[in-house]
Coordinates of C-alpha atoms in Angstrom, one line a residue:
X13 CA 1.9 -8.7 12.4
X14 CA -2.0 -9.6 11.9
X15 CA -2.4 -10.6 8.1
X16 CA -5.4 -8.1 8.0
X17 CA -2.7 -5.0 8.9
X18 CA -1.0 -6.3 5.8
X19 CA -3.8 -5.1 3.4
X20 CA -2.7 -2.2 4.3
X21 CA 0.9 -2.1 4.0
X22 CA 1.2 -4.3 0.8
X23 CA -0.6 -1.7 -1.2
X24 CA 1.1 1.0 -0.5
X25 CA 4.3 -0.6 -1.7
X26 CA 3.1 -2.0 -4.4
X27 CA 0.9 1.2 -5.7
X28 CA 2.4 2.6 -8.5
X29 CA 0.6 -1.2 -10.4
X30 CA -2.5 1.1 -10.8
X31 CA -0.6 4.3 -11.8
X32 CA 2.2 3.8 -13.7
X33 CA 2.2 6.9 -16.8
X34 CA 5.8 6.6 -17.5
X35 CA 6.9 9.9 -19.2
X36 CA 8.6 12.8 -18.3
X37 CA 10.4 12.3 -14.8
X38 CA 9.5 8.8 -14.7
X39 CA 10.9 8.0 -11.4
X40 CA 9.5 11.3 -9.4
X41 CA 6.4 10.5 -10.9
X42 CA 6.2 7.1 -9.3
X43 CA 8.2 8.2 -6.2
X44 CA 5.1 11.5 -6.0
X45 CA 2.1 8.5 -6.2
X46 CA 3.8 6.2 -3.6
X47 CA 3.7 9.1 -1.3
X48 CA 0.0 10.1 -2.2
X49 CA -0.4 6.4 -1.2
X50 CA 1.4 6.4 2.1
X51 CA -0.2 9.6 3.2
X52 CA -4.2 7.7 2.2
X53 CA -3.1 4.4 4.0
X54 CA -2.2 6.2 7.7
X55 CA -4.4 5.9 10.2
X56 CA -3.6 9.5 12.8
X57 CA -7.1 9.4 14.8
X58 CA -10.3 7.4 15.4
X59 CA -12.0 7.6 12.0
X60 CA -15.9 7.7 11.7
X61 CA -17.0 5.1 9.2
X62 CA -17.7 6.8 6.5
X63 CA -14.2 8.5 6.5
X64 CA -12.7 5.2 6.9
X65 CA -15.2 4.0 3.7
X66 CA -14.1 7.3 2.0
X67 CA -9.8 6.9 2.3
X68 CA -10.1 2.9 1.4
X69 CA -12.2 3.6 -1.7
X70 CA -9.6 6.5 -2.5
X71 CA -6.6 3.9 -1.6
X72 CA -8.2 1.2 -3.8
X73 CA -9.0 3.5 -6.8
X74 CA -5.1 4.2 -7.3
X75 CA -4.6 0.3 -8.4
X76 CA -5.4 -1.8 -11.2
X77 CA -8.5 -3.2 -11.3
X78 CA -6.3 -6.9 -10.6
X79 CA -3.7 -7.0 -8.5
X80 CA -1.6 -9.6 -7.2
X81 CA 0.1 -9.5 -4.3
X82 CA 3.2 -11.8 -3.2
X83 CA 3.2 -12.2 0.5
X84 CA 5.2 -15.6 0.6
X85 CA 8.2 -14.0 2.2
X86 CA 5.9 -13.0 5.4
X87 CA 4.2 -16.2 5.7
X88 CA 0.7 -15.7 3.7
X89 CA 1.5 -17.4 0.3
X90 CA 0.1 -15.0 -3.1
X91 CA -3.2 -13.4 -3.2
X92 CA -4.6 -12.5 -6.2
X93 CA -7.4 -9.9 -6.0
X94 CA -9.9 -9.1 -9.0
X95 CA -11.5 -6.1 -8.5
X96 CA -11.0 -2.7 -6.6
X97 CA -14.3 -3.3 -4.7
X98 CA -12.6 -6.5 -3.0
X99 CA -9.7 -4.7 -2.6
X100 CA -11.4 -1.4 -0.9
X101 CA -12.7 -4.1 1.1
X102 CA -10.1 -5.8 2.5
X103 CA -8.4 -2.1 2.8
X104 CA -11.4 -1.0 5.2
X105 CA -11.2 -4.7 7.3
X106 CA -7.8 -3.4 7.6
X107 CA -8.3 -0.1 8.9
X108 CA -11.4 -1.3 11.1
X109 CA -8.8 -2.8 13.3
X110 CA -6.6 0.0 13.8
X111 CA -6.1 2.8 16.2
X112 CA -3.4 4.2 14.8
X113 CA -0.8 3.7 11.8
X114 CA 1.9 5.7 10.8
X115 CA 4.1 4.5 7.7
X116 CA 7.5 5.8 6.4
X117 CA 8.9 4.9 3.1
X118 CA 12.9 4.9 3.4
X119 CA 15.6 4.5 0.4
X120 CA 13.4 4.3 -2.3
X121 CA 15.1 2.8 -5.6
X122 CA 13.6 3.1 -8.9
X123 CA 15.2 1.4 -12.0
X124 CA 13.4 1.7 -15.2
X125 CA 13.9 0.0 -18.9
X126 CA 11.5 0.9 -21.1
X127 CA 8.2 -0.3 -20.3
X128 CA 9.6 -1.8 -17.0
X129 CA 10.2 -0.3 -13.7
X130 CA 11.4 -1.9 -10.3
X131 CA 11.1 -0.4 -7.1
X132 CA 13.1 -1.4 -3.9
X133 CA 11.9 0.1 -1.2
X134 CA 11.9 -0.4 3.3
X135 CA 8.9 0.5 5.1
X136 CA 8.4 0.9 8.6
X137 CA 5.0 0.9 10.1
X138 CA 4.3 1.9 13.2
X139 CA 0.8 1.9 15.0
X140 CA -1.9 0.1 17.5
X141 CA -4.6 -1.8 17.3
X142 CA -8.4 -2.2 18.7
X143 CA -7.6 -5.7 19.9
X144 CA -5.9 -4.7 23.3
X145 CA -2.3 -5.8 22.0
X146 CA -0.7 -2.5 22.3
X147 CA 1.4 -1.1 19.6
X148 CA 3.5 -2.3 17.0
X149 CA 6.5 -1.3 14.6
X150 CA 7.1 -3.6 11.3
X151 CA 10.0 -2.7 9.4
X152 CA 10.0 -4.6 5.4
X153 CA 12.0 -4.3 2.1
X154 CA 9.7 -4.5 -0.8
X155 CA 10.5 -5.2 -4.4
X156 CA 7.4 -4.0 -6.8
X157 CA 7.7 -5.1 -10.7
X158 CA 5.5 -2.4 -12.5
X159 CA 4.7 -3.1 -16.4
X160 CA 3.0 -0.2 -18.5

């Protein structure tokens, strides 16, 4: 999968670094935002620019205004990114080169202790691209350390 698609996936598994209000029912509350998150990050038609500009500033405004992102395991080393405007841009490079994207978050795990929450969860993406290279389906387990 293009490194650029990845800007969109990683963020939505890694999310809940922006969000993270641990109190009452911690773990739906976490579980509710990666779902607002998936739900931002799909691509289900051609979107006009501004709607595209609109959904990436949306996306990018549910993280922190760092975020680091660990992308060893698929090849593309750490990336640390230091401000939402970088990030809502590399969101909409993302979504510039899409026709299509449809996520699904599967088994999500949340374990929390104290101030500390991990969350294991598989997503498969499935979508197409402007490029000519037809569709394609991406299936990941993702591990996402969350400190309040």
């Amino acid at each position: 999968m293009k490194k650029s698609i990845l800007w969109i996936l990683v963020p939505v598994a890694v999310a809940a670094l922006a969000w993270l209000l641990m109190g009452d029912s911690e773990e739906q509350r976490i579980l509710d935002r990666l779902e607002q998150i998936r739900e931002l990050a799909e691509v289900s038609e051609q979107e006009n620019p501004l709607t595209a500009l609109a959904r990436a500033k949306q996306l990018g405004s549910l993280f922190s205004t760092t975020t680091r992102y660990d992308l060893s395991t698929l090849g593309h080393g750490v990336t640390e990114i230091s401000s939402r405007k970088e990030l809502t841009q590399r969101i909409l490079a993302g979504r510039s080169k899409l026709l299509s994207l449809e996520l699904v978050l599967l088994a999500p795990r949340v374990e929390i202790d104290g101030d500390h929450a991990t969350v294991g969860i598989t997503g498969t993406a499935l979508g197409a691209t402007h490029d000519g290279q037809g569709k394609f389906m991406d299936v990941h387990r993702i591990e996402i350390d969350l400190v309040r």
